[in-house]
Coordinates of N, CA and C in Angstrom, one line a residue:
M1 N 120.0 42.5 -50.3 CA 119.1 43.7 -50.2 C 117.9 43.4 -49.3
Q2 N 117.8 42.1 -48.9 CA 116.7 41.8 -48.0 C 116.7 42.5 -46.7
E3 N 117.9 42.8 -46.2 CA 117.9 43.5 -44.9 C 117.7 45.0 -45.0
L4 N 117.6 45.6 -46.2 CA 117.4 47.0 -46.3 C 115.9 47.3 -46.4
D5 N 115.5 48.5 -45.8 CA 114.2 48.9 -45.9 C 114.1 49.8 -47.1
L6 N 113.4 49.3 -48.2 CA 113.4 49.9 -49.5 C 112.1 50.7 -49.8
H7 N 111.2 50.8 -48.8 CA 109.9 51.4 -49.1 C 110.0 52.9 -49.5
D8 N 111.0 53.6 -49.0 CA 111.2 55.0 -49.4 C 112.4 55.2 -50.3
T9 N 112.9 54.1 -50.8 CA 114.1 54.2 -51.6 C 113.8 54.3 -53.1
R10 N 114.6 55.1 -53.8 CA 114.5 55.2 -55.3 C 115.8 54.7 -55.8
F11 N 115.8 53.9 -56.8 CA 117.0 53.3 -57.4 C 117.2 53.9 -58.8
Q12 N 118.4 54.4 -59.1 CA 118.6 54.9 -60.4 C 119.8 54.2 -61.1
Q13 N 119.7 54.1 -62.4 CA 120.8 53.5 -63.2 C 120.8 54.2 -64.5
D14 N 121.9 54.0 -65.2 CA 122.0 54.6 -66.5 C 121.3 53.7 -67.6
G15 N 121.4 54.1 -68.8 CA 120.7 53.4 -69.8 C 121.5 52.4 -70.6
A16 N 122.5 51.9 -70.0 CA 123.3 50.8 -70.6 C 122.5 49.6 -70.9
T17 N 122.7 49.0 -72.1 CA 121.9 47.9 -72.5 C 121.8 46.8 -71.5
C18 N 122.9 46.4 -70.8 CA 122.8 45.4 -69.7 C 121.9 45.8 -68.6
H19 N 121.7 47.1 -68.4 CA 120.8 47.6 -67.3 C 119.4 47.7 -67.7
T20 N 119.1 47.5 -69.0 CA 117.7 47.6 -69.4 C 117.2 46.3 -70.0
A21 N 117.9 45.3 -69.8 CA 117.4 43.9 -70.3 C 116.2 43.6 -69.5
R22 N 115.3 42.8 -70.1 CA 114.1 42.5 -69.4 C 114.3 41.8 -68.0
V23 N 115.3 40.9 -68.0 CA 115.6 40.2 -66.7 C 116.0 41.2 -65.6
T24 N 116.8 42.3 -66.0 CA 117.2 43.3 -65.1 C 116.0 44.1 -64.6
I25 N 115.2 44.6 -65.5 CA 114.1 45.4 -65.2 C 113.1 44.6 -64.3
D26 N 112.9 43.3 -64.6 CA 112.0 42.5 -63.8 C 112.6 42.4 -62.3
L27 N 113.9 42.2 -62.2 CA 114.5 42.1 -60.9 C 114.3 43.4 -60.1
L28 N 114.6 44.6 -60.8 CA 114.4 45.9 -60.1 C 113.0 46.1 -59.7
R29 N 112.0 45.7 -60.6 CA 110.6 45.9 -60.3 C 110.3 45.0 -59.1
G30 N 110.8 43.8 -59.0 CA 110.6 43.0 -57.8 C 111.1 43.5 -56.5
E31 N 112.3 44.2 -56.6 CA 112.9 44.8 -55.4 C 112.4 46.2 -55.0
F32 N 112.1 47.0 -56.1 CA 111.7 48.4 -55.8 C 110.3 48.8 -56.2
G33 N 109.6 47.8 -56.7 CA 108.2 48.1 -57.2 C 108.3 49.1 -58.4
E34 N 107.6 50.2 -58.3 CA 107.7 51.2 -59.4 C 108.6 52.4 -59.0
H35 N 109.5 52.1 -58.1 CA 110.4 53.2 -57.5 C 111.8 53.1 -58.0
F36 N 112.0 53.0 -59.3 CA 113.4 53.0 -59.9 C 113.4 53.8 -61.2
I37 N 114.5 54.4 -61.5 CA 114.6 55.3 -62.6 C 115.5 54.6 -63.6
S38 N 115.0 54.3 -64.8 CA 115.8 53.6 -65.8 C 115.2 54.0 -67.2
R39 N 116.0 53.8 -68.2 CA 115.5 54.0 -69.6 C 114.2 53.2 -69.9
S40 N 114.2 52.0 -69.3 CA 113.1 51.0 -69.6 C 112.2 50.8 -68.4
G41 N 112.4 51.7 -67.4 CA 111.6 51.5 -66.1 C 110.4 52.4 -66.1
P42 N 109.7 52.4 -64.9 CA 108.5 53.2 -64.7 C 108.8 54.7 -64.6
L43 N 110.0 55.1 -64.0 CA 110.3 56.5 -63.9 C 111.4 56.8 -64.9
N44 N 111.0 57.3 -66.0 CA 111.9 57.6 -67.1 C 112.4 59.1 -66.8
W45 N 113.7 59.3 -66.9 CA 114.3 60.6 -66.7 C 115.1 61.0 -67.9
P46 N 115.2 62.3 -68.2 CA 116.0 62.7 -69.4 C 117.4 62.3 -69.2
P47 N 118.1 61.8 -70.3 CA 119.5 61.4 -70.2 C 120.3 62.7 -69.9
R48 N 121.4 62.5 -69.1 CA 122.3 63.5 -68.8 C 121.6 64.7 -68.0
S49 N 120.6 64.3 -67.2 CA 119.9 65.3 -66.4 C 120.8 65.7 -65.2
R50 N 120.9 67.0 -65.0 CA 121.7 67.5 -63.9 C 121.1 67.2 -62.6
D51 N 119.8 66.9 -62.6 CA 119.1 66.6 -61.3 C 119.4 65.2 -60.8
I52 N 119.7 64.3 -61.8 CA 119.9 62.9 -61.4 C 121.3 62.5 -61.4
K53 N 122.2 63.3 -62.0 CA 123.6 62.9 -62.1 C 124.5 64.0 -61.6
P54 N 124.4 64.5 -60.4 CA 125.2 65.6 -59.9 C 126.7 65.3 -59.9
L55 N 127.1 64.1 -59.7 CA 128.5 63.8 -59.7 C 129.1 64.1 -61.1
D56 N 128.3 63.8 -62.2 CA 128.9 64.0 -63.5 C 129.0 65.5 -63.8
Y57 N 128.2 66.3 -63.2 CA 128.2 67.7 -63.5 C 129.0 68.6 -62.5
F58 N 129.2 68.1 -61.3 CA 129.9 68.8 -60.3 C 131.3 68.2 -60.0
L59 N 131.2 67.0 -59.4 CA 132.4 66.4 -58.8 C 133.5 66.1 -59.9
W60 N 133.1 65.4 -60.9 CA 134.1 65.0 -61.9 C 134.7 66.2 -62.7
G61 N 133.9 67.2 -62.9 CA 134.4 68.4 -63.5 C 135.4 69.1 -62.6
C62 N 135.1 69.2 -61.4 CA 136.0 69.8 -60.4 C 137.3 68.9 -60.2
V63 N 137.2 67.6 -60.2 CA 138.3 66.8 -60.1 C 139.2 66.9 -61.3
K64 N 138.6 66.9 -62.4 CA 139.4 67.0 -63.7 C 140.2 68.3 -63.8
S65 N 139.5 69.4 -63.5 CA 140.2 70.7 -63.6 C 141.3 70.8 -62.6
N66 N 141.2 70.2 -61.5 CA 142.3 70.3 -60.5 C 143.4 69.3 -60.7
V67 N 143.0 68.1 -61.1 CA 144.0 67.1 -61.3 C 144.9 67.3 -62.5
Y68 N 144.2 67.7 -63.6 CA 144.9 67.9 -64.9 C 145.7 69.2 -64.9
A69 N 145.5 70.1 -63.9 CA 146.3 71.3 -63.9 C 147.8 71.0 -63.7
D70 N 148.1 69.9 -63.0 CA 149.5 69.5 -62.9 C 150.0 68.7 -64.0
K71 N 149.2 68.3 -65.0 CA 149.6 67.5 -66.1 C 150.3 66.2 -65.7
P72 N 149.6 65.3 -65.1 CA 150.3 64.1 -64.6 C 150.8 63.3 -65.8
A73 N 152.0 62.8 -65.7 CA 152.6 62.1 -66.9 C 152.5 60.6 -66.8
A74 N 152.0 60.0 -65.7 CA 151.9 58.6 -65.6 C 150.6 58.2 -64.9
I75 N 150.1 57.0 -65.2 CA 148.8 56.6 -64.6 C 148.9 56.6 -63.1
D76 N 150.0 56.1 -62.5 CA 150.0 56.1 -61.0 C 150.0 57.5 -60.4
V77 N 150.6 58.4 -61.1 CA 150.6 59.8 -60.6 C 149.2 60.4 -60.7
L78 N 148.5 60.1 -61.9 CA 147.1 60.5 -62.1 C 146.2 59.9 -61.0
E79 N 146.3 58.6 -60.7 CA 145.5 58.0 -59.7 C 145.8 58.6 -58.3
D80 N 147.0 58.8 -58.0 CA 147.4 59.4 -56.7 C 146.8 60.8 -56.6
S81 N 146.8 61.6 -57.7 CA 146.3 62.9 -57.7 C 144.8 62.9 -57.5
I82 N 144.1 62.0 -58.1 CA 142.6 61.9 -58.0 C 142.3 61.5 -56.5
E83 N 143.0 60.5 -56.0 CA 142.7 60.1 -54.6 C 142.9 61.2 -53.6
T84 N 144.0 61.9 -53.8 CA 144.4 63.1 -52.9 C 143.3 64.1 -53.0
F85 N 142.9 64.5 -54.2 CA 141.9 65.5 -54.4 C 140.6 65.1 -53.7
I86 N 140.1 63.9 -54.0 CA 138.9 63.4 -53.4 C 138.9 63.4 -51.9
R87 N 140.0 63.0 -51.3 CA 140.2 63.0 -49.8 C 140.0 64.4 -49.3
Y88 N 140.7 65.4 -49.9 CA 140.6 66.7 -49.3 C 139.3 67.4 -49.7
A89 N 138.7 67.1 -50.9 CA 137.5 67.7 -51.3 C 136.4 67.3 -50.3
K90 N 136.4 66.0 -49.8 CA 135.4 65.6 -48.8 C 135.4 66.5 -47.6
I91 N 136.6 66.8 -47.2 CA 136.8 67.7 -46.0 C 136.2 69.1 -46.3
G92 N 136.5 69.6 -47.4 CA 136.1 71.0 -47.8 C 134.6 71.1 -48.1
L93 N 134.0 70.0 -48.6 CA 132.6 70.1 -49.0 C 131.7 69.7 -47.9
S94 N 132.2 69.1 -46.8 CA 131.3 68.6 -45.8 C 130.8 69.6 -44.8
G95 N 131.3 70.9 -45.0 CA 130.8 71.9 -44.1 C 131.8 72.5 -43.3

């Protein structure tokens, strides 16, 4: 991360225990100062906030409704369906 310019960057993570251990928070504070969002960090955000987790509320719901419409019967078919949907969704969502 040394080669990245982090002065205008905000880092976010979920509240998993391994992400909120003191050693992790100390590392993040060393890299990002007070510019990270975490359950144990300086910028606390409500869990499951639609503002901070748009993929959970938009993309995965969209993927699930489209992929499961075909009722995939095997993991490899499910994986292929997800990859295909994401590939074409990027084209459709990019403008």
